[in-house]
Amino acid sequence: MHFHERSAKTIAPMKPLLAIVLLAMCLYAADKPAQVKGGNGITLPPPPATEIKPVAEMIHGVSITDNYRWLEDAKSPDTRAWIDTQMKYTESYLSQVKIRPEIAERLSKLIKVEEYSTPAERGGKYFFMKRLPEENQSSIYVRDGIHGQDQLLVDANKMSADQNTSVTIDDISQDGSLLVYGDRAGGADEEAVHILDVAKKQDLADSLPSARYFGISLSPDKQGIYYSKVNDQGSIVYYHKLGAPSANDELIFGKEFEGEKLGPMDLIGVGITDNQRYLLIYNSQGVPAKRVDVYAKDLRQPSSPVKKIIHGIDNRFNPVNIGDDFYVSTDYQAPNYRVIKIHFGDTDPKQWKTIVPEGKDVISGISLVGGKLFITSLHDVVTQTRIFALDGKQTGEIKYPTLGSASDMSGRENSDHAFYSFQSFISPPTIYHYDVKTGATEVFARPNVPFNADDFELKQVFYTSKDGTKVPMFIASKKGAKRDGKTPALLYAYGGFLVNLTPVWSPRIAWWMEQGGIYAQPNLRGGGEYGEKWHQAGMFEHKQNVFDDYFAAAQYLINEKYTDAQHLAARGGSNGGLLMGAAMTQHPELFGAISCGYPLLDMIRFQNFLVGKWWTSEYGSSDNAEQFPYLLKYSPYHNVKPGMKFPAVMFTTGDSDTRVDPLHARKMAALVQHDNASDRPILMHYQTVSGHSAGVSVTQEVSDIADDLAFLWNETSTN
């Protein structure tokens, strides 16, 4: 059985077969356009040739040939030379985009503003991240009192010469005297961990090496740190006593529990409850977790063992704690989620009490501040926040100014000081201080962004997907934007992993709208906008629903005269990069340009690299004979065929992506460049410092976004 034209019948091709293949390549190359034509008069030579080194294998009876497997080795001299050649080719394109300097200048003004994070209260002090307008990184600050002066604690801008090292707040002691923070290079997921004496503004001698951590918490007595660290065997919880050698760190949880072996798919997080009574341990199986087990260790009794709270149920549980009770948001017997109450020690579900029942709107978040429950829900992807007493009686709600996105309420269970943020595509994020006792709200931080929201509008529409499913979509633009079928439109989506795609502020979107462009964001199946049923309708063998929802969104914009295919730009990253791969291989005729960022594209081998195995709980795995066929059917890398006419495509990735291996973008770029029969540019944008996580400098961020916008606008603004 052969999958496509380049499938091989033998594991090691014989010389006669190789000669035929090479002859066919020469004949096909003769039909390829002699010149690449970008938008607005840009011309390029054909993309650099990539050497073909066929590797054939038989998987579940199907013969598959991978011509670019050699590009999986990121460290080989040949791969590095290929990257350099590709970037020079991309730079030769971007240097011809006349509007790029203007884009970078405007982005700088939109991004280089004072920026705050939501504060955390400890001992009357408020800790938060803050970046000044001309700085490249956010640093860590503290205030004495809610209206105190901002004091700099950790200056991230002095941590590296290129200012591509960022910092994060990991934990703070109850009295605010010690701060645990991490630093990470570029966009990597790994961080090194440090402890700061707040009064002295000096680091302690203790630190944890750079690694991927799933939780870091100071012990109540401030004599040690509990942390979960990922290694090849899985994630393991340790206790590190300050001043002691790290080799002596005590294993608290991992490897096995009560005879049940734990492994790489058990992603174990750790944290200490607000009242310092319990060390909570979460075992999330896969990403997204198909099952979350919750354990607790009573820290008032140091010798007490780790005990089960929730175990062995194939559902998700997110607890918050007050006293010896846990209030838990869960989809157990409630696809749209409910809130239950579990007393410590009550492991039998029959003893659990429903506090907030499941409703039509999906519960997306829960927090406990000032002795009250704040429940965040989504009503047709619009944020609603209700306030409940601990007995489940609703006592109020938070009113938001307009259509947009609000964060969960944050704060302490014994404090009346709470915080939340609100934003939308046309409203930069504002952080609010909320008094739980009085209900009074005041602005804690609002960036001075040079953007006039009154000139723009945001609305929500519903369209019909291929199978009749109604799908919501947000559309934003200047007020009175033309609907003549020729306006450049940017269609962004994700569709997976229970991610709720709500309207959030982005300088990228703001710039696009300022040019007169239309921005559209559909809420595809696979997300969590309508609960677990919506998620399941877009995972495993149902993944094609996600793609069909996206294509229907594109067709809606075209049918309703917002734009046409020539002026429609597609953009997505990570799982959304997989979506872009499906767009270019299944319906390339619907788009004028595609930006495919940090993508997952080889669905037959993804589980073999970095943390890819975690995502088999969402996609399945080609190692499974029953799941292999549907993965192969939509895998973008395996659905590129000679002679396909692609729109303009730019793949973006970087060496610091330690989550989705850059090999996906490298291999796909080489393959699409080779097989493309159109004269549109196929580009690879590759940066050594860029990665999946935030963290690059503002200077680098402006440059990367400007490159992306320059490409998309140039290719879709042509008349």
CSV table of C-alpha atoms in Angstrom, one decimal, residues 30-304:
chain,number,residue,atom,x,y,z
A,30,ALA,CA,11.4,22.0,-15.7
A,31,ASP,CA,7.7,22.9,-15.2
A,32,LYS,CA,8.3,25.0,-12.1
A,33,PRO,CA,8.2,28.8,-12.5
A,34,ALA,CA,11.6,30.3,-13.3
A,35,GLN,CA,10.9,33.3,-11.0
A,36,VAL,CA,9.1,33.7,-7.7
A,37,LYS,CA,6.7,36.7,-7.6
A,38,GLY,CA,5.7,38.2,-4.3
A,39,GLY,CA,3.1,40.8,-3.7
A,40,ASN,CA,3.5,44.4,-4.8
A,41,GLY,CA,6.2,43.7,-7.4
A,42,ILE,CA,8.6,41.7,-5.4
A,43,THR,CA,10.7,39.2,-7.4
A,44,LEU,CA,13.0,36.4,-6.2
A,45,PRO,CA,14.9,33.5,-7.7
A,46,PRO,CA,13.5,30.1,-7.0
A,47,PRO,CA,14.1,29.0,-3.4
A,48,PRO,CA,17.4,27.3,-2.5
A,49,ALA,CA,17.4,23.7,-3.5
A,50,THR,CA,17.4,21.2,-0.6
A,51,GLU,CA,19.2,17.9,-0.9
A,52,ILE,CA,16.9,14.9,-1.0
A,53,LYS,CA,18.0,11.9,1.1
A,54,PRO,CA,15.1,9.4,1.0
A,55,VAL,CA,14.4,7.4,4.1
A,56,ALA,CA,11.7,4.8,3.5
A,57,GLU,CA,9.9,2.8,6.2
A,58,MET,CA,6.9,0.5,6.5
A,59,ILE,CA,4.4,1.6,9.2
A,60,HIS,CA,1.4,-0.7,9.8
A,61,GLY,CA,1.6,-2.0,6.2
A,62,VAL,CA,2.0,1.5,4.6
A,63,SER,CA,5.2,2.4,2.9
A,64,ILE,CA,6.2,6.0,3.6
A,65,THR,CA,9.3,7.9,2.3
A,66,ASP,CA,10.7,10.9,4.1
A,67,ASN,CA,13.0,12.9,1.8
A,68,TYR,CA,14.1,15.4,4.4
A,69,ARG,CA,14.6,13.4,7.6
A,70,TRP,CA,18.2,14.6,7.7
A,71,LEU,CA,16.8,18.1,8.6
A,72,GLU,CA,15.6,16.6,11.9
A,73,ASP,CA,19.2,16.9,13.2
A,74,ALA,CA,19.4,20.5,14.3
A,75,LYS,CA,23.0,20.4,15.3
A,76,SER,CA,24.5,18.9,12.1
A,77,PRO,CA,26.6,21.2,10.0
A,78,ASP,CA,24.4,20.5,7.0
A,79,THR,CA,21.3,21.6,8.8
A,80,ARG,CA,22.9,24.7,10.1
A,81,ALA,CA,24.1,25.6,6.6
A,82,TRP,CA,20.5,25.0,5.3
A,83,ILE,CA,19.1,27.3,7.9
A,84,ASP,CA,21.6,30.1,7.0
A,85,THR,CA,20.8,29.8,3.3
A,86,GLN,CA,17.0,29.8,4.0
A,87,MET,CA,17.3,32.9,6.2
A,88,LYS,CA,19.3,34.8,3.6
A,89,TYR,CA,16.5,33.9,1.1
A,90,THR,CA,13.9,35.2,3.5
A,91,GLU,CA,15.8,38.3,4.1
A,92,SER,CA,16.1,39.0,0.4
A,93,TYR,CA,12.3,39.0,0.3
A,94,LEU,CA,11.7,41.1,3.5
A,95,SER,CA,14.3,43.7,2.3
A,96,GLN,CA,12.0,44.4,-0.6
A,97,VAL,CA,8.9,45.0,1.4
A,98,LYS,CA,8.8,48.8,1.4
A,99,ILE,CA,6.3,49.0,4.3
A,100,ARG,CA,8.3,47.0,6.7
A,101,PRO,CA,10.2,49.9,8.3
A,102,GLU,CA,6.9,51.7,8.8
A,103,ILE,CA,5.4,48.6,10.4
A,104,ALA,CA,8.4,48.3,12.9
A,105,GLU,CA,8.1,52.0,13.8
A,106,ARG,CA,4.4,51.8,14.5
A,107,LEU,CA,4.7,48.5,16.4
A,108,SER,CA,7.4,50.1,18.6
A,109,LYS,CA,5.0,52.8,19.6
A,110,LEU,CA,2.2,50.3,20.4
A,111,ILE,CA,4.5,47.9,22.3
A,112,LYS,CA,6.9,50.2,24.0
A,113,VAL,CA,4.5,51.4,26.7
A,114,GLU,CA,4.6,50.8,30.5
A,115,GLU,CA,3.4,47.3,31.2
A,116,TYR,CA,2.3,45.7,34.4
A,117,SER,CA,1.2,42.2,35.5
A,118,THR,CA,-1.5,41.4,38.0
A,119,PRO,CA,0.1,41.8,41.5
A,120,ALA,CA,0.4,39.1,44.3
A,121,GLU,CA,-0.2,40.2,47.9
A,122,ARG,CA,2.1,39.0,50.6
A,123,GLY,CA,2.5,40.5,54.1
A,124,GLY,CA,1.1,43.9,53.0
A,125,LYS,CA,3.4,44.0,50.1
A,126,TYR,CA,2.4,43.7,46.4
A,127,PHE,CA,4.7,41.9,44.0
A,128,PHE,CA,4.4,42.2,40.2
A,129,MET,CA,6.1,42.4,36.9
A,130,LYS,CA,6.7,45.8,35.2
A,131,ARG,CA,8.4,47.0,32.1
A,132,LEU,CA,9.2,50.6,31.4
A,133,PRO,CA,8.5,52.0,27.8
A,134,GLU,CA,12.1,51.8,26.6
A,135,GLU,CA,13.1,48.6,28.3
A,136,ASN,CA,13.4,45.2,26.6
A,137,GLN,CA,12.2,43.1,29.5
A,138,SER,CA,9.8,43.2,32.4
A,139,SER,CA,11.4,43.2,35.8
A,140,ILE,CA,10.2,42.3,39.3
A,141,TYR,CA,8.9,45.1,41.5
A,142,VAL,CA,7.2,45.4,44.9
A,143,ARG,CA,5.0,48.0,46.6
A,144,ASP,CA,4.5,48.6,50.3
A,145,GLY,CA,0.7,48.9,50.3
A,146,ILE,CA,-1.7,49.1,47.4
A,147,HIS,CA,-0.8,52.7,46.6
A,148,GLY,CA,2.8,52.6,47.5
A,149,GLN,CA,5.9,53.4,45.4
A,150,ASP,CA,7.2,50.8,43.0
A,151,GLN,CA,10.5,49.4,44.1
A,152,LEU,CA,12.7,47.5,41.7
A,153,LEU,CA,13.8,44.0,43.0
A,154,VAL,CA,15.2,42.1,40.0
A,155,ASP,CA,16.3,43.9,36.8
A,156,ALA,CA,15.9,41.5,33.9
A,157,ASN,CA,17.4,44.0,31.5
A,158,LYS,CA,20.9,43.5,33.1
A,159,MET,CA,20.9,39.7,32.9
A,160,SER,CA,22.2,39.2,29.3
A,161,ALA,CA,24.0,41.3,26.7
A,162,ASP,CA,21.3,40.8,24.1
A,163,GLN,CA,18.5,41.3,26.7
A,164,ASN,CA,16.8,38.1,25.6
A,165,THR,CA,16.7,36.7,29.2
A,166,SER,CA,13.4,37.1,31.0
A,167,VAL,CA,12.3,36.6,34.6
A,168,THR,CA,9.2,35.2,36.2
A,169,ILE,CA,7.8,35.2,39.8
A,170,ASP,CA,7.5,31.6,41.0
A,171,ASP,CA,6.6,32.1,44.7
A,172,ILE,CA,6.7,34.6,47.6
A,173,SER,CA,6.9,33.8,51.3
A,174,GLN,CA,3.9,34.6,53.4
A,175,ASP,CA,5.5,37.6,55.0
A,176,GLY,CA,7.0,38.9,51.8
A,177,SER,CA,10.6,38.5,52.9
A,178,LEU,CA,11.7,36.0,50.3
A,179,LEU,CA,11.0,35.9,46.6
A,180,VAL,CA,11.5,32.9,44.4
A,181,TYR,CA,12.0,33.8,40.7
A,182,GLY,CA,13.2,32.1,37.5
A,183,ASP,CA,15.1,33.3,34.5
A,184,ARG,CA,14.9,31.8,31.1
A,185,ALA,CA,16.8,32.3,27.8
A,186,GLY,CA,14.9,33.5,24.8
A,187,GLY,CA,11.6,31.6,24.2
A,188,ALA,CA,12.7,28.4,25.9
A,189,ASP,CA,10.4,26.6,28.5
A,190,GLU,CA,13.3,25.9,30.8
A,191,GLU,CA,14.2,28.2,33.7
A,192,ALA,CA,16.9,28.5,36.4
A,193,VAL,CA,15.5,29.3,39.9
A,194,HIS,CA,16.8,31.8,42.4
A,195,ILE,CA,15.8,33.0,45.9
A,196,LEU,CA,15.9,36.7,46.7
A,197,ASP,CA,16.2,38.3,50.2
A,198,VAL,CA,13.6,41.1,49.5
A,199,ALA,CA,14.9,43.5,52.2
A,200,LYS,CA,18.6,43.2,51.1
A,201,LYS,CA,17.7,42.8,47.4
A,202,GLN,CA,20.3,40.0,47.2
A,203,ASP,CA,20.1,36.4,46.0
A,204,LEU,CA,20.7,33.6,48.5
A,205,ALA,CA,23.4,31.1,47.7
A,206,ASP,CA,20.8,28.4,46.9
A,207,SER,CA,19.5,28.0,43.4
A,208,LEU,CA,18.0,25.3,41.1
A,209,PRO,CA,19.6,24.6,37.7
A,210,SER,CA,17.8,25.4,34.4
A,211,ALA,CA,15.1,22.8,33.8
A,212,ARG,CA,11.4,22.4,33.0
A,213,TYR,CA,9.6,22.8,36.4
A,214,PHE,CA,5.9,22.2,37.1
A,215,GLY,CA,5.6,24.2,40.3
A,216,ILE,CA,8.0,25.7,42.8
A,217,SER,CA,6.9,26.6,46.4
A,218,LEU,CA,8.7,27.8,49.5
A,219,SER,CA,8.0,25.8,52.6
A,220,PRO,CA,5.9,27.5,55.3
A,221,ASP,CA,9.0,27.8,57.6
A,222,LYS,CA,11.1,29.3,54.7
A,223,GLN,CA,13.7,26.6,55.3
A,224,GLY,CA,13.3,24.8,52.0
A,225,ILE,CA,11.7,24.6,48.5
A,226,TYR,CA,9.2,22.0,47.2
A,227,TYR,CA,9.6,21.6,43.4
A,228,SER,CA,8.5,19.4,40.6
A,229,LYS,CA,11.2,18.8,37.9
A,230,VAL,CA,10.8,17.1,34.6
A,231,ASN,CA,13.3,14.4,33.5
A,232,ASP,CA,13.3,11.5,31.1
A,233,GLN,CA,11.4,9.3,33.5
A,234,GLY,CA,8.7,11.9,34.1
A,235,SER,CA,8.1,14.7,36.6
A,236,ILE,CA,9.1,14.2,40.2
A,237,VAL,CA,8.5,16.3,43.4
A,238,TYR,CA,11.4,17.0,45.6
A,239,TYR,CA,12.1,19.0,48.8
A,240,HIS,CA,15.3,21.0,48.8
A,241,LYS,CA,16.5,22.2,52.2
A,242,LEU,CA,18.2,25.6,51.9
A,243,GLY,CA,21.9,25.4,52.5
A,244,ALA,CA,22.1,21.6,51.8
A,245,PRO,CA,23.6,20.0,48.7
A,246,SER,CA,21.1,19.5,46.0
A,247,ALA,CA,22.2,15.8,45.8
A,248,ASN,CA,20.5,15.4,49.2
A,249,ASP,CA,17.1,16.7,48.0
A,250,GLU,CA,14.3,14.5,49.3
A,251,LEU,CA,11.9,12.7,46.9
A,252,ILE,CA,8.4,13.6,48.0
A,253,PHE,CA,6.3,12.1,45.1
A,254,GLY,CA,7.0,10.4,41.8
A,255,LYS,CA,8.1,7.2,40.1
A,256,GLU,CA,5.3,5.3,41.8
A,257,PHE,CA,2.6,5.8,44.4
A,258,GLU,CA,1.1,2.9,46.4
A,259,GLY,CA,2.3,0.4,43.9
A,260,GLU,CA,1.1,2.4,40.8
A,261,LYS,CA,4.0,3.2,38.6
A,262,LEU,CA,4.3,6.7,37.2
A,263,GLY,CA,6.0,7.6,33.9
A,264,PRO,CA,6.6,10.3,31.2
A,265,MET,CA,2.8,10.8,30.7
A,266,ASP,CA,2.3,11.7,34.4
A,267,LEU,CA,2.9,15.5,34.5
A,268,ILE,CA,3.1,16.2,38.2
A,269,GLY,CA,2.6,19.7,39.5
A,270,VAL,CA,3.1,21.0,43.0
A,271,GLY,CA,2.0,24.0,45.1
A,272,ILE,CA,1.3,25.0,48.7
A,273,THR,CA,-2.2,26.1,49.6
A,274,ASP,CA,-2.8,29.8,50.5
A,275,ASN,CA,-3.2,28.9,54.2
A,276,GLN,CA,0.0,26.9,54.2
A,277,ARG,CA,-1.7,23.8,55.5
A,278,TYR,CA,-1.3,21.5,52.5
A,279,LEU,CA,1.2,20.7,49.9
A,280,LEU,CA,-1.0,19.9,46.9
A,281,ILE,CA,0.2,17.5,44.2
A,282,TYR,CA,-1.5,17.3,40.8
A,283,ASN,CA,-0.9,14.4,38.4
A,284,SER,CA,-2.2,15.4,35.0
A,285,GLN,CA,-2.0,12.6,32.5
A,286,GLY,CA,-1.2,14.0,29.1
A,287,VAL,CA,-1.8,17.5,27.6
A,288,PRO,CA,-4.6,18.3,27.9
A,289,ALA,CA,-5.0,15.9,30.8
A,290,LYS,CA,-7.6,13.2,30.3
A,291,ARG,CA,-7.3,12.6,34.0
A,292,VAL,CA,-6.1,14.7,37.0
A,293,ASP,CA,-5.4,13.0,40.3
A,294,VAL,CA,-5.0,15.3,43.3
A,295,TYR,CA,-3.0,14.4,46.4
A,296,ALA,CA,-2.1,16.4,49.6
A,297,LYS,CA,0.5,16.3,52.3
A,298,ASP,CA,-0.5,18.0,55.6
A,299,LEU,CA,2.4,20.3,56.3
A,300,ARG,CA,1.3,20.9,59.9
A,301,GLN,CA,2.5,17.3,60.5
A,302,PRO,CA,5.9,17.1,58.7
A,303,SER,CA,6.1,13.3,59.0
A,304,SER,CA,2.6,12.8,57.5
